[in-house]
Short mmCIF file of C-alpha atoms in Angstrom, two decimals:
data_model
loop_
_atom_site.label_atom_id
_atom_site.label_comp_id
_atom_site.label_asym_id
_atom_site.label_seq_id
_atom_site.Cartn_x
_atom_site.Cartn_y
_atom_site.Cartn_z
CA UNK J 1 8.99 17.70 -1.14
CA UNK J 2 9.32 14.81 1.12
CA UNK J 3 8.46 11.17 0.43
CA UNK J 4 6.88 8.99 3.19
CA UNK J 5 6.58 5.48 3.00
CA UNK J 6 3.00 4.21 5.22
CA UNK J 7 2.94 0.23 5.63
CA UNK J 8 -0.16 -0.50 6.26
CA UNK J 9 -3.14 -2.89 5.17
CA UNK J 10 -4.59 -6.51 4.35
CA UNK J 11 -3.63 -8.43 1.35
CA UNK J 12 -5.55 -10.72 -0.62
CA UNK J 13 -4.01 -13.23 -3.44
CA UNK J 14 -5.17 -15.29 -6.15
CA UNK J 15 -3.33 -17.03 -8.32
CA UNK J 16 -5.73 -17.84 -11.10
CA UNK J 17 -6.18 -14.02 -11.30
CA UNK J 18 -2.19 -12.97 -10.68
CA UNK J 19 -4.00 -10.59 -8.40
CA UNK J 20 -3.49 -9.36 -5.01
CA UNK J 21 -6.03 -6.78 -3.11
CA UNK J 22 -5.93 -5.22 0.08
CA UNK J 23 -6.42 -2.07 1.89
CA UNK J 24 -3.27 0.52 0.98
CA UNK J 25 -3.63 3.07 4.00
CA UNK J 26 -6.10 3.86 6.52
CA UNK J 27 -7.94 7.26 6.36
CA UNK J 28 -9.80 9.35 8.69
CA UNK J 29 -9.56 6.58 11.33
CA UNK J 30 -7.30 8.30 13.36
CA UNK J 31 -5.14 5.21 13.01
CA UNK J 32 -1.31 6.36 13.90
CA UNK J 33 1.27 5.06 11.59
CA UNK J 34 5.14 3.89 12.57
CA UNK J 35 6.67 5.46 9.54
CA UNK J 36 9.87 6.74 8.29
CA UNK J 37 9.10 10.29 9.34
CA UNK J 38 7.69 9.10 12.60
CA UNK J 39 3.66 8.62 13.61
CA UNK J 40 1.39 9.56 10.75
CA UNK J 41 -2.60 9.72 10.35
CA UNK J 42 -4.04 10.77 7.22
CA UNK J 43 -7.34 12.47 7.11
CA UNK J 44 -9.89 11.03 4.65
CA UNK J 45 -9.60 12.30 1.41
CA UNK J 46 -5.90 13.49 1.76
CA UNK J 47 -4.59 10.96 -0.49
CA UNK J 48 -4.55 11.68 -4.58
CA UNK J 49 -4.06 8.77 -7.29
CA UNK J 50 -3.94 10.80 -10.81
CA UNK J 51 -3.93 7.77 -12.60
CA UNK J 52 -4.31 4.15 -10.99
CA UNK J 53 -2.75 2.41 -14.19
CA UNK J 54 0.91 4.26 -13.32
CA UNK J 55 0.75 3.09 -9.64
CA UNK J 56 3.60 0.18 -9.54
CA UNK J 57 3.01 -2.28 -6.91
CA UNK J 58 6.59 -2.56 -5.78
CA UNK J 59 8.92 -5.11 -3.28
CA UNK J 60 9.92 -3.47 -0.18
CA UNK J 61 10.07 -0.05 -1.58
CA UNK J 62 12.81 -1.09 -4.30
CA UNK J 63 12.47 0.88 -7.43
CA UNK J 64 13.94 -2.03 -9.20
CA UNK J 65 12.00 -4.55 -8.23
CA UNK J 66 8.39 -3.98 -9.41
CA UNK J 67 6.14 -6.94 -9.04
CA UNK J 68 2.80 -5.82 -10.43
CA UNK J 69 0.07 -2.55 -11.30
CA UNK J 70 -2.43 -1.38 -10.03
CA UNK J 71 -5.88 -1.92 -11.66
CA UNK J 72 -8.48 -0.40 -9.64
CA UNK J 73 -8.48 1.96 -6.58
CA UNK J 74 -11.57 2.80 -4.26
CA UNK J 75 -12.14 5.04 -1.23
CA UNK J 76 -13.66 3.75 1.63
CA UNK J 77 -14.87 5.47 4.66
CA UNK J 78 -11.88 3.72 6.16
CA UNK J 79 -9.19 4.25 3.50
CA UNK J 80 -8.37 2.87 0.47
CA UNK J 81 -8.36 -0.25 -1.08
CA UNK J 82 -6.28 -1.55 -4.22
CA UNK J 83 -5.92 -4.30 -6.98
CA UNK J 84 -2.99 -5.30 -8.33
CA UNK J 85 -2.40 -7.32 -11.33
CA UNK J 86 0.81 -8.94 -10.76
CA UNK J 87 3.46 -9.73 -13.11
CA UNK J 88 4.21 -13.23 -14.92
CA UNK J 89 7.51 -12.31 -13.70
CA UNK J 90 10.25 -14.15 -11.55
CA UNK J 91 9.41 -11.41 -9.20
CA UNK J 92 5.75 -11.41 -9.68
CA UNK J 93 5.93 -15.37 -9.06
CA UNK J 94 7.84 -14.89 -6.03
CA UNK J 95 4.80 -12.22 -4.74
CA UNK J 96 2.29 -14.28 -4.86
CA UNK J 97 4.14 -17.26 -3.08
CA UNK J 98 5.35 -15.11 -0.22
CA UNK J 99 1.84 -13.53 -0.08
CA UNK J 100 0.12 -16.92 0.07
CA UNK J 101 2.53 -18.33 2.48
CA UNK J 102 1.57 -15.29 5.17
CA UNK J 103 5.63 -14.24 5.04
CA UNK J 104 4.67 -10.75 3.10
CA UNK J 105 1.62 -9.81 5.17
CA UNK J 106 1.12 -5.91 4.48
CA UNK J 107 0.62 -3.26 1.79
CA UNK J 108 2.86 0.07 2.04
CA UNK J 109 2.31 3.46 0.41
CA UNK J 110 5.06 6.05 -1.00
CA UNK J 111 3.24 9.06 -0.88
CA UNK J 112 4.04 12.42 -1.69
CA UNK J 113 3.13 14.72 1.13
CA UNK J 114 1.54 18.16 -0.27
CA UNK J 115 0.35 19.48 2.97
CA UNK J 116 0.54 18.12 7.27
CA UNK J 117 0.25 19.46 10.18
CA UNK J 118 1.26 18.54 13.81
CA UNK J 119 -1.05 16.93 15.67
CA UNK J 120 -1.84 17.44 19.62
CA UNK J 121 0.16 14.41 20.19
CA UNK J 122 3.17 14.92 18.26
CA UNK J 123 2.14 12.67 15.18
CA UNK J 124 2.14 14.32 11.27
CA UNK J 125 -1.87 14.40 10.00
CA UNK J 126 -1.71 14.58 6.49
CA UNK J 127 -4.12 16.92 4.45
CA UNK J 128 -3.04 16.28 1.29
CA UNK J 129 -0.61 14.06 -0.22
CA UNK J 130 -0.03 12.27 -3.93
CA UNK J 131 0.07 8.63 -4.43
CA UNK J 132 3.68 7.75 -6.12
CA UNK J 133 3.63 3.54 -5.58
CA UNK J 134 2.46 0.43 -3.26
CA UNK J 135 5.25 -1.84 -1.93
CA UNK J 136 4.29 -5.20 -0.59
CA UNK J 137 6.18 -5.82 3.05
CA UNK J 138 7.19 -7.88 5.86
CA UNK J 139 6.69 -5.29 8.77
CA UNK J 140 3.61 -3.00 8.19
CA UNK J 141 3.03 0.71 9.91
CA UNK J 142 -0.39 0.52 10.17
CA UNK J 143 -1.52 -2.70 13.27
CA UNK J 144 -4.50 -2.96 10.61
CA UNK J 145 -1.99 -4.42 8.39
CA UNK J 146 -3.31 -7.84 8.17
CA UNK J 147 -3.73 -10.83 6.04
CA UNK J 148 -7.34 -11.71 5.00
CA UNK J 149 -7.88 -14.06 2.43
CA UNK J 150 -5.26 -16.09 0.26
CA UNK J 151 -6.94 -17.48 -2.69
CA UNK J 152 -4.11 -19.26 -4.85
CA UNK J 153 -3.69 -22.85 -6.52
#
């Protein structure tokens, strides 16, 4: 099986809370990703999270740099969104700075992709795929990858 890495989303931040929110991936918008295995849409519903709780909100897709967990997940007609309970952590610290400061601006799935097929225009539309971890990043896929809201002392 492949892992793909989707950038993509809007981040919200407050400190009080060590939280940050913000929509993971866009689904069943049609919305083409930039990704590591080239342009990517995922159709709603394709995307599985067993267990929210195990989802590591990572830094730039490092393994060994996890910043936070997730706390809740919810589907949206236009993907899904996330909380993350961030870490009292150098690391977790450093998150929420670069988050309120604008510099780390999107959210970015590593997904495990179950089943695709080719679309008309050459991009990969995911049917099914397993949610493995949420990076926050500099340079999102997804041009819905926006800031919304930073709410931090």
């Amino acid at each position: 099986m492949e892992t793909l890495y989707i950038e993509a989303a809007s981040i919200e931040c407050s400190e009080e809370r060590r939280e940050i929110s913000g929509k993971i991936v866009p689904m069943g918008t049609g919305e083409v990703g930039n990704t590591n295995l080239g342009g990517v849409v995922f159709e709603a519903g394709s995307i599985e999270i067993d267990d929210p709780s195990k989802i590591k909100l990572l830094s730039q897709h490092d393994m060994k740099k996890p910043v936070g967990r997730m706390v809740t997940a919810t589907v949206r007609p236009d993907g899904i969104y996330a909380t993350f309970k961030l870490s009292r952590s150098t690391g977790g610290n450093d998150a929420l700075v670069m988050a309120s400061e604008g510099l780390v601006s999107g959210l970015s799935i590593g997904a495990e992709i179950i089943s695709s097929a080719p679309s008309r225009n050459g991009h990969t539309i995911v049917t099914a795929a397993k949610l493995k971890e949420v990076s926050l990043v500099t340079e999102p896929a997804f041009k819905s990858a926006q800031v919304l809201e930073i709410a931090a002392e």
